[in-house]
CSV table of N, CA, C and O in Angstrom, one decimal:
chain,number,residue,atom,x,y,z
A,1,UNK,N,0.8,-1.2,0.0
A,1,UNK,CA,0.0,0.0,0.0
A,1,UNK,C,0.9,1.2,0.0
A,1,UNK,O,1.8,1.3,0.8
A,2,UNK,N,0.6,2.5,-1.0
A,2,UNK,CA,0.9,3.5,-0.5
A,2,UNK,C,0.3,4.8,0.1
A,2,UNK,O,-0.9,5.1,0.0
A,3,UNK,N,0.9,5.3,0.6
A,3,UNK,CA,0.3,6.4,1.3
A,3,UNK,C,0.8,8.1,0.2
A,3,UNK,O,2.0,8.5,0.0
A,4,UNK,N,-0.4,8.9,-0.4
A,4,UNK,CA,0.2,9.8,-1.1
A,4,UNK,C,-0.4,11.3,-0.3
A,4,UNK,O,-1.3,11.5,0.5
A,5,UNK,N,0.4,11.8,-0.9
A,5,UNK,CA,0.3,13.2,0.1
A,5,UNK,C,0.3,14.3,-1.0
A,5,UNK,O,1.0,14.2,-2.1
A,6,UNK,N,-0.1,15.0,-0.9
A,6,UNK,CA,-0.6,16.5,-2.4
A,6,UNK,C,-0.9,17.6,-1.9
A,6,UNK,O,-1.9,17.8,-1.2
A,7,UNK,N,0.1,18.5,-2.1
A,7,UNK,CA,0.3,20.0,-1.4
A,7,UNK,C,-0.3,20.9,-2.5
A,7,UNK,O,0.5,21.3,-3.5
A,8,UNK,N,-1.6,21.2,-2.4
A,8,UNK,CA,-2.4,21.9,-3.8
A,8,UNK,C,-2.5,23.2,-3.4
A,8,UNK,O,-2.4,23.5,-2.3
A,9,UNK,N,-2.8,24.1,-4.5
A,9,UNK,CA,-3.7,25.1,-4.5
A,9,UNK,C,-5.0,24.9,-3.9
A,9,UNK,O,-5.5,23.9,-4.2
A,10,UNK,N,-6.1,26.0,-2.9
A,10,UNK,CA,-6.4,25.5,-2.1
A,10,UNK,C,-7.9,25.3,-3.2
A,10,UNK,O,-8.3,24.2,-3.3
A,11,UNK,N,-8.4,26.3,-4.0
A,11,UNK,CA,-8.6,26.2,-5.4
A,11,UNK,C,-9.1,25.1,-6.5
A,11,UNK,O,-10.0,25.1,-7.3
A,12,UNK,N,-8.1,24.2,-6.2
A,12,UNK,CA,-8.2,22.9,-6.9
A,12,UNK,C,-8.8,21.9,-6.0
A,12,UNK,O,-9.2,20.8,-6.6
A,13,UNK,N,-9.0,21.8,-4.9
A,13,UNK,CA,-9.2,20.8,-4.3
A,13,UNK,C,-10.5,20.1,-4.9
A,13,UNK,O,-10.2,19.1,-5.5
A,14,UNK,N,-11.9,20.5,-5.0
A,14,UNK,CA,-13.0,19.5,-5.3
A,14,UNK,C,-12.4,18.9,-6.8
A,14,UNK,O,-12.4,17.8,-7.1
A,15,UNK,N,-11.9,19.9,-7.4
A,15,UNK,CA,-11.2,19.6,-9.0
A,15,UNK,C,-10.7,17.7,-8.7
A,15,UNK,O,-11.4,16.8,-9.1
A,16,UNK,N,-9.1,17.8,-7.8
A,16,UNK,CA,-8.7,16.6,-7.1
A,16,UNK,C,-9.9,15.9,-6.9
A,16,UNK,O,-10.1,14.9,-7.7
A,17,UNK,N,-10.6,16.1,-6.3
A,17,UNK,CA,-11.5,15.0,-5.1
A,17,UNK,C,-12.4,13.9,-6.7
A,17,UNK,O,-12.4,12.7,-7.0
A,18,UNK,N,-13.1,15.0,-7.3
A,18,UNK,CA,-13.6,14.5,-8.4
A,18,UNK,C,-12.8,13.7,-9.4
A,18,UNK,O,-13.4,12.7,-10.0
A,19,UNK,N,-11.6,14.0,-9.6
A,19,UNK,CA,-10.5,13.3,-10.9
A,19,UNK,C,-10.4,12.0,-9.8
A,19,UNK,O,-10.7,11.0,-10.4
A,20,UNK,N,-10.1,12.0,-8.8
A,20,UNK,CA,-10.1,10.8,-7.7
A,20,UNK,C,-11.1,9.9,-7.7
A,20,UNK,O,-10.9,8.7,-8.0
A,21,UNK,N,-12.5,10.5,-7.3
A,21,UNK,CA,-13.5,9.5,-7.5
A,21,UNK,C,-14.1,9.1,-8.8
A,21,UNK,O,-14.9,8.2,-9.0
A,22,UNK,N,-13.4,10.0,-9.8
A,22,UNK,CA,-13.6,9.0,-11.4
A,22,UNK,C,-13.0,7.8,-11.4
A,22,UNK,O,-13.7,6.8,-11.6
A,23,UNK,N,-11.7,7.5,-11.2
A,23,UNK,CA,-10.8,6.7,-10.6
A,23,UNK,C,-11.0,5.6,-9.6
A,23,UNK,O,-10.3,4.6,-9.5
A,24,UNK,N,-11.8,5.9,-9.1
A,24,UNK,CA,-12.2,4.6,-7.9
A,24,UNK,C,-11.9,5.1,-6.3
A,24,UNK,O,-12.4,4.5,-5.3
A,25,UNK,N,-11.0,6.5,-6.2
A,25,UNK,CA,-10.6,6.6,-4.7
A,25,UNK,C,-12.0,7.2,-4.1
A,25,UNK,O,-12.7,8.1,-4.7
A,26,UNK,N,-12.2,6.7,-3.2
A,26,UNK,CA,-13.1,7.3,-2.6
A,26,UNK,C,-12.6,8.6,-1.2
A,26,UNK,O,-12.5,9.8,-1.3
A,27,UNK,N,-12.5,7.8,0.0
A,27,UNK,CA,-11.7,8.2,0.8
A,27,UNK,C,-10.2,9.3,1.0
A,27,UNK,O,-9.1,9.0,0.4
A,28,UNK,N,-10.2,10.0,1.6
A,28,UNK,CA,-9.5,10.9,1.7
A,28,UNK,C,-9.2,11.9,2.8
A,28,UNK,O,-10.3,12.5,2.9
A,29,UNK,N,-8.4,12.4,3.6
A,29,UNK,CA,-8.0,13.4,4.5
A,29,UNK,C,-7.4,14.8,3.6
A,29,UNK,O,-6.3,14.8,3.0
A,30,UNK,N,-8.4,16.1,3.6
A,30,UNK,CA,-7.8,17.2,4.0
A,30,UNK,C,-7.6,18.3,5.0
A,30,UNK,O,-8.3,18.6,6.0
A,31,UNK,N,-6.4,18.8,4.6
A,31,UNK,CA,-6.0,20.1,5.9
A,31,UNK,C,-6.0,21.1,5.1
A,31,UNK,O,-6.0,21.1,3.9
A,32,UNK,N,-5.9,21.9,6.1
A,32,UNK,CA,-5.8,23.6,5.5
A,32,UNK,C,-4.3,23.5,6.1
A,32,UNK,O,-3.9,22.9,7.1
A,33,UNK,N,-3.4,24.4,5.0
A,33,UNK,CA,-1.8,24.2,5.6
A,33,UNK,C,-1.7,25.6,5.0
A,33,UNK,O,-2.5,26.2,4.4
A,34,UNK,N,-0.1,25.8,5.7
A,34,UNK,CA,-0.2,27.5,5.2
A,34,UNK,C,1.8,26.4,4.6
A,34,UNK,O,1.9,25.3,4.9
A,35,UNK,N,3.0,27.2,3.8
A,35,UNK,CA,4.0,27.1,3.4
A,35,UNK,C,4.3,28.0,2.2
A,35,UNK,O,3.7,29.1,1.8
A,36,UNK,N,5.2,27.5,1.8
A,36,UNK,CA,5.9,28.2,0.4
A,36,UNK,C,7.2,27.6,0.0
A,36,UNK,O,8.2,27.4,0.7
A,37,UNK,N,7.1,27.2,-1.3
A,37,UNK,CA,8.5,26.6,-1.8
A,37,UNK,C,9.3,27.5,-2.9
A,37,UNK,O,9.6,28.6,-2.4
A,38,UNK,N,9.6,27.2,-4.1
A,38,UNK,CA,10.4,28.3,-4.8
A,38,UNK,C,9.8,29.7,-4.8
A,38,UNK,O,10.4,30.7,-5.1
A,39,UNK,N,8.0,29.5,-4.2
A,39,UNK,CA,7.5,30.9,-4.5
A,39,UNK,C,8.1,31.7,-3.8
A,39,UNK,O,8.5,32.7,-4.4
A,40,UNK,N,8.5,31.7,-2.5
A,40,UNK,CA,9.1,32.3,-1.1
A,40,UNK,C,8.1,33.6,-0.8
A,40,UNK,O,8.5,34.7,-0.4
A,41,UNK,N,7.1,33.2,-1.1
A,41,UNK,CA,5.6,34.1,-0.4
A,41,UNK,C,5.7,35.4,-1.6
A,41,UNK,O,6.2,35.3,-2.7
A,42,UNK,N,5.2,36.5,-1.2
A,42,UNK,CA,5.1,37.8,-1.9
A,42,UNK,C,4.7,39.1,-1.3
A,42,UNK,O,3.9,39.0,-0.4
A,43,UNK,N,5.0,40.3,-1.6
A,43,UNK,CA,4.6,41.4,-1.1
A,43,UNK,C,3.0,41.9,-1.1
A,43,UNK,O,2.4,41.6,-2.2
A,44,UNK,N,2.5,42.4,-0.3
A,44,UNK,CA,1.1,42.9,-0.1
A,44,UNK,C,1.2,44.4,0.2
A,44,UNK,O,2.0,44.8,1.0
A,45,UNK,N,0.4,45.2,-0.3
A,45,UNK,CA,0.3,46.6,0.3
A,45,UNK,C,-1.1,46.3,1.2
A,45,UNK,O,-1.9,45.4,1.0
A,46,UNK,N,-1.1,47.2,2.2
A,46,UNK,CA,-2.5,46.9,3.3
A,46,UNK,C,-2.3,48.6,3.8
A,46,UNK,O,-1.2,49.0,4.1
A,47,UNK,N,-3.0,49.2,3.7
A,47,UNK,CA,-3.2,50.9,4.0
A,47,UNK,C,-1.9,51.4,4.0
A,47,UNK,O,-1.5,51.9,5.0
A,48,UNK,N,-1.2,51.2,3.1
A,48,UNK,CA,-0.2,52.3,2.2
A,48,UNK,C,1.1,51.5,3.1
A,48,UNK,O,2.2,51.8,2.6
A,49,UNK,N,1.0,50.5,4.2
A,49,UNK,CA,1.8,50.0,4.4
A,49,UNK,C,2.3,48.4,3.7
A,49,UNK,O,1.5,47.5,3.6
A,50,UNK,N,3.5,48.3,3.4
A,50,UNK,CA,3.8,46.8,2.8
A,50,UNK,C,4.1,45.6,3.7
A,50,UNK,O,4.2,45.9,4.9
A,51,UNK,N,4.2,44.6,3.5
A,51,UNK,CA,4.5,43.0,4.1
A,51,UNK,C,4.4,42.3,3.3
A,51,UNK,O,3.6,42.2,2.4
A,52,UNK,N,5.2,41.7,3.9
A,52,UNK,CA,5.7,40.3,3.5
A,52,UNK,C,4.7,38.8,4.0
A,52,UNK,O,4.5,38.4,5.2
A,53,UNK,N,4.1,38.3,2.5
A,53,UNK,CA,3.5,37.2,3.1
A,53,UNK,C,3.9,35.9,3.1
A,53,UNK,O,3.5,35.2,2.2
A,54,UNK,N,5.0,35.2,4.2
A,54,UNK,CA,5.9,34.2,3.7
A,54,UNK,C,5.1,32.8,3.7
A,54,UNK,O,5.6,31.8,3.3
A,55,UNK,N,3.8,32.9,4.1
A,55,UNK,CA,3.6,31.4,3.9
A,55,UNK,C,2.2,31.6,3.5
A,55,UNK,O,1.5,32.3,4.2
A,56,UNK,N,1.6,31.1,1.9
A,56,UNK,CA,1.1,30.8,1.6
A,56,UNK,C,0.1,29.9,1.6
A,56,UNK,O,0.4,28.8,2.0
A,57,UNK,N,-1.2,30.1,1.3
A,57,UNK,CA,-2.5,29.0,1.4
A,57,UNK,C,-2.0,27.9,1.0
A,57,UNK,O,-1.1,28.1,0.2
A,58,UNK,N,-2.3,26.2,1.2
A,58,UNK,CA,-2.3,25.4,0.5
A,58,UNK,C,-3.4,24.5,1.4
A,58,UNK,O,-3.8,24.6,2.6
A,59,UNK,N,-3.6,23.4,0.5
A,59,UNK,CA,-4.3,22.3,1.0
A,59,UNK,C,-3.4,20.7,0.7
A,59,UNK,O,-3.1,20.1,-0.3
A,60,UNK,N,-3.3,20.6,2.1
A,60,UNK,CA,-2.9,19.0,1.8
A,60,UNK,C,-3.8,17.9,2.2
A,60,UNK,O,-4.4,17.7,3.3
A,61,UNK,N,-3.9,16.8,0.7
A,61,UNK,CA,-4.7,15.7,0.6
A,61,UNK,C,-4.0,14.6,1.2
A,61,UNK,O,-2.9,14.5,0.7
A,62,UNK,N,-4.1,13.8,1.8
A,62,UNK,CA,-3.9,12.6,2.1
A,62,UNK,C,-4.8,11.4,1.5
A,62,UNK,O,-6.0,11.4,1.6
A,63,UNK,N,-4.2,10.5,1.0
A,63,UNK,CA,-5.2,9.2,0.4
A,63,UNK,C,-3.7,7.9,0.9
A,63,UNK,O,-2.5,8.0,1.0
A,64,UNK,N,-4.7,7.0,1.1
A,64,UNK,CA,-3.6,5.6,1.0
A,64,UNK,C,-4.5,4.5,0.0
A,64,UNK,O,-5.7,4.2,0.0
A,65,UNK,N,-3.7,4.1,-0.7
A,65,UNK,CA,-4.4,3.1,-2.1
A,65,UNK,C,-3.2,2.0,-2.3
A,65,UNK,O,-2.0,2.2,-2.3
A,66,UNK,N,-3.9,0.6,-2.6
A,66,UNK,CA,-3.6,-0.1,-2.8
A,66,UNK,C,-2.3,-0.3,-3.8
A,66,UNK,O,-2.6,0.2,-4.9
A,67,UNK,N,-1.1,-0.7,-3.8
A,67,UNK,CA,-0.1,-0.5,-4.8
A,67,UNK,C,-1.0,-0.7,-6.6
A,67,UNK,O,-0.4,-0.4,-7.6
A,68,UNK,N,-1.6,-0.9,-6.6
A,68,UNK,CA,-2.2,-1.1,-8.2
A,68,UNK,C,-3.0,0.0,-8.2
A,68,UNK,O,-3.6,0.3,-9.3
A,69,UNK,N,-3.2,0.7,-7.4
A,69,UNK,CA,-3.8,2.2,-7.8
A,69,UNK,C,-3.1,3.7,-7.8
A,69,UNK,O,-3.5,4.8,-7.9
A,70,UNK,N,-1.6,2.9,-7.4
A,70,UNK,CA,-0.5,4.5,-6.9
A,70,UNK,C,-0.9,5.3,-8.0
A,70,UNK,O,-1.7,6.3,-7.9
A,71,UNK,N,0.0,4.7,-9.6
A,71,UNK,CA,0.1,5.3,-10.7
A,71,UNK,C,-1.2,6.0,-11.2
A,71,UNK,O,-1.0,6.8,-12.1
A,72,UNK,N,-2.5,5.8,-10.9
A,72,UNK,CA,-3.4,6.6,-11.3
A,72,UNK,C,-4.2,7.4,-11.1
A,72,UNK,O,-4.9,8.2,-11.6
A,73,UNK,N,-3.8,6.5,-9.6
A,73,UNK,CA,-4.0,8.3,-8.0
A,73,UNK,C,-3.1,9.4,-8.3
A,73,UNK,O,-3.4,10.5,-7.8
A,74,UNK,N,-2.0,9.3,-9.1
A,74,UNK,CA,-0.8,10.3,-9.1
A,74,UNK,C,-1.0,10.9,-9.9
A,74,UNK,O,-0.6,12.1,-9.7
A,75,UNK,N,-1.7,10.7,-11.1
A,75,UNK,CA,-2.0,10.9,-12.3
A,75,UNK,C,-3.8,12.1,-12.6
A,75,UNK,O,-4.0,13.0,-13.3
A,76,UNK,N,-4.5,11.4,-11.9
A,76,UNK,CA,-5.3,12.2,-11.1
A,76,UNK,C,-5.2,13.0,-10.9
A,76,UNK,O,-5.8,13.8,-11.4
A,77,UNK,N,-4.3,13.2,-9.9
A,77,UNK,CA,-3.7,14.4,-9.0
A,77,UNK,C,-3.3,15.8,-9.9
A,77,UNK,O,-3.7,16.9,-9.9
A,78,UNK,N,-2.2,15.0,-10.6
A,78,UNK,CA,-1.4,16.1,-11.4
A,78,UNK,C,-2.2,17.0,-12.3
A,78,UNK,O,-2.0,18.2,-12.6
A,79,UNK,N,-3.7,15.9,-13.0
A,79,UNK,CA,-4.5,16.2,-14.4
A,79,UNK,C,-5.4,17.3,-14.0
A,79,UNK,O,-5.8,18.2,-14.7
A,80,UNK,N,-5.5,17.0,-12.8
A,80,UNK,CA,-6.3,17.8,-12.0
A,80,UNK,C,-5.6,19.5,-11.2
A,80,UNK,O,-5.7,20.7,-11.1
A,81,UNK,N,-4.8,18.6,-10.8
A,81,UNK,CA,-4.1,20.2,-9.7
A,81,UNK,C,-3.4,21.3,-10.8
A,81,UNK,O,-3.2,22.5,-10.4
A,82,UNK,N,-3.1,21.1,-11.9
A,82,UNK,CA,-2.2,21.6,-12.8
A,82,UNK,C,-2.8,22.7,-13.0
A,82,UNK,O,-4.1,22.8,-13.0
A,83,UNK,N,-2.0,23.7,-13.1
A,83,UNK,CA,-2.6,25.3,-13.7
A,83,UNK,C,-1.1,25.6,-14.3
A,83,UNK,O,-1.2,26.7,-14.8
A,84,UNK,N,-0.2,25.2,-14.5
A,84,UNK,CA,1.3,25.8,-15.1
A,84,UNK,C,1.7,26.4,-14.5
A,84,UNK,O,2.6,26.7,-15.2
A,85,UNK,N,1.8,27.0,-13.5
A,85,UNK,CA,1.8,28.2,-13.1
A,85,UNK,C,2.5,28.3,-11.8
A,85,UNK,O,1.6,27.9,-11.0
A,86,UNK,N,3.7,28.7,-11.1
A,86,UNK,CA,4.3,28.7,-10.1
A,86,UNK,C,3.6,28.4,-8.5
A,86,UNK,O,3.1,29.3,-7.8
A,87,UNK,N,3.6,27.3,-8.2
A,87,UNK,CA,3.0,27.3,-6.4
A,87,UNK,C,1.7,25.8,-7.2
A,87,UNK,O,1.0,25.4,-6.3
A,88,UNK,N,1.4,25.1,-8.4
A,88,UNK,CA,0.9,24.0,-8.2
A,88,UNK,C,1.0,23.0,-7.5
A,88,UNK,O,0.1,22.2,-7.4
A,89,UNK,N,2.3,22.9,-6.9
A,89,UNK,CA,2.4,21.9,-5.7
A,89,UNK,C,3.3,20.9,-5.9
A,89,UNK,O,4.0,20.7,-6.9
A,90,UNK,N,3.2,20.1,-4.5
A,90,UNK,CA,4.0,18.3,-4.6
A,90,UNK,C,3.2,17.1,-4.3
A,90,UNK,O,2.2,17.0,-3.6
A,91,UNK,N,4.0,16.0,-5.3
A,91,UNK,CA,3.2,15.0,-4.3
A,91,UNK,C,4.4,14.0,-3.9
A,91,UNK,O,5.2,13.7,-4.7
A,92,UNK,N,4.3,13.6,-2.7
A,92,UNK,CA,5.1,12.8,-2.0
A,92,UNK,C,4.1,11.1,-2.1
A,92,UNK,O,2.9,10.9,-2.1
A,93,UNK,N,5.1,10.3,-2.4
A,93,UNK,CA,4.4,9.0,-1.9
A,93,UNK,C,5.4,8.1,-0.9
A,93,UNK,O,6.6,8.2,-0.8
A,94,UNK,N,4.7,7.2,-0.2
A,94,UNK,CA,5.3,6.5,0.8
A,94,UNK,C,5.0,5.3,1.0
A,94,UNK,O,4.0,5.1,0.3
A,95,UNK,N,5.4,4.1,1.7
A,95,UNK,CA,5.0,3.4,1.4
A,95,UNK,C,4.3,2.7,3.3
A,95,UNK,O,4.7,2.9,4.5
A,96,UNK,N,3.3,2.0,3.0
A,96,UNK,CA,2.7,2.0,4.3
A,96,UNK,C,2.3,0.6,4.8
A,96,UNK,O,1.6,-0.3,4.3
A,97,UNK,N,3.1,0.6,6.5
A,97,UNK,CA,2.7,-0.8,6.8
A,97,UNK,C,1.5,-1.6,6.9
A,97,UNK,O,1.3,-2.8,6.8
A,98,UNK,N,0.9,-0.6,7.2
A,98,UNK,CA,-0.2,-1.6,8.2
A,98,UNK,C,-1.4,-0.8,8.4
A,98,UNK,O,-1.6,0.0,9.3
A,99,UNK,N,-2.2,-1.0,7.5
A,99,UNK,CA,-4.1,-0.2,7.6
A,99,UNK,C,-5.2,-1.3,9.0
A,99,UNK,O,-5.6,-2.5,9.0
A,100,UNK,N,-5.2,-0.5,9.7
A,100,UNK,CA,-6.3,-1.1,10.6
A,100,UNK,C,-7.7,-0.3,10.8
A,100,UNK,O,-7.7,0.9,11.1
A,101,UNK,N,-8.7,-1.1,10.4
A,101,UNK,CA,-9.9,0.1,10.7
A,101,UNK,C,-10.4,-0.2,12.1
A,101,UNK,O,-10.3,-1.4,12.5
A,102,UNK,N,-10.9,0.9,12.9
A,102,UNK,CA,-10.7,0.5,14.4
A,102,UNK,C,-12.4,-0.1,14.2
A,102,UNK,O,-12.8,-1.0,14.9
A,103,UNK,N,-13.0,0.5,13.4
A,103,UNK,CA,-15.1,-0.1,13.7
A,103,UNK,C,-14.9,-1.7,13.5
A,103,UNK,O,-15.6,-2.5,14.2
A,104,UNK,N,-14.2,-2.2,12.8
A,104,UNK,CA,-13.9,-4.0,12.1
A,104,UNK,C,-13.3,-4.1,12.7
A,104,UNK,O,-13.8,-4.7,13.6
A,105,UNK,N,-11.5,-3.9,13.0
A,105,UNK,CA,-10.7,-4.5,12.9
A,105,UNK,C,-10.0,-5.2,11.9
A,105,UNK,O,-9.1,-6.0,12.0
A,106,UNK,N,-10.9,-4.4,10.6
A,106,UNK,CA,-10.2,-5.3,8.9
A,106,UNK,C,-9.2,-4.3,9.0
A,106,UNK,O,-9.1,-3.1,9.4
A,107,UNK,N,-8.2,-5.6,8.3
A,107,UNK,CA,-6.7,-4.8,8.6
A,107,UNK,C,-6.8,-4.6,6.5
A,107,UNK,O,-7.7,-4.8,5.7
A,108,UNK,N,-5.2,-3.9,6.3
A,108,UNK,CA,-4.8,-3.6,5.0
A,108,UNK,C,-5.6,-3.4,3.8
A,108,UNK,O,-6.5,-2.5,3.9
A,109,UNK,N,-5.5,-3.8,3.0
A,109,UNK,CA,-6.5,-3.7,1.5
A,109,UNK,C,-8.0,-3.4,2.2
A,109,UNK,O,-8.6,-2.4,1.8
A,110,UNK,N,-8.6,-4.3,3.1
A,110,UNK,CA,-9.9,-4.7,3.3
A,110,UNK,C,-10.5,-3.2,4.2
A,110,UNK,O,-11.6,-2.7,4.4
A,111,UNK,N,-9.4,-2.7,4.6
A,111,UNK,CA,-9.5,-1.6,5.6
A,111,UNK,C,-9.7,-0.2,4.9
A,111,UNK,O,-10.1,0.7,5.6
A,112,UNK,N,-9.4,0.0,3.6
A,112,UNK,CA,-9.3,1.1,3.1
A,112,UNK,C,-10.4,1.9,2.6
A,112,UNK,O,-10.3,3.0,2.1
């Protein structure tokens, strides 16, 4: 099983959720996260004074899917989050021991 992780625009998210459940994922965790990568945030004027906004909106998705669905959860992701455009994001994947659902007790695949 892997576990994938997607640092989006906050924007795209139902975009994601839907390219996902075309796909078969159902299930899913998001957060509201604030960061910044090559963008390194940007200037704001606010009543004639300026600042600096170093950590930007994002949303991170969490899904864990069976190894036979990594490649098209990823694919999903990207078809979906994509705008070209500086700050579309990452996806991290990992790989995961052990799914237990606590209402069953079904462990791995059966648990997802």
């Amino acid at each position: 099983m892997k576990r994938i992780v997607a640092i989006i625009k906050p924007f795209k998210v139902d975009d994601v959720r839907e390219a996902l459940a075309a796909v078969g994922i159902s299930g899913m965790t998001v957060s509201d996260v604030k960061g910044f990568g090559r963008q390194k945030g940007h200037t704001e004027l606010y009543r004639g004074a300026e600042y600096v906004v170093d950590f930007l909106p994002k949303c991170k998705l969490e899904i864990v899917v069976a190894d036979e669905d990594e490649e098209k959860s990823i694919q999903a992701i990207i078809n979906a989050a994509h705008t070209g455009k500086i700050g579309d994001g990452k996806i991290f994947v990992s790989d995961v021991q052990r799914v237990i659902r606590i209402r069953t007790s079904e462990e791995n695949e059966e648990a997802i």
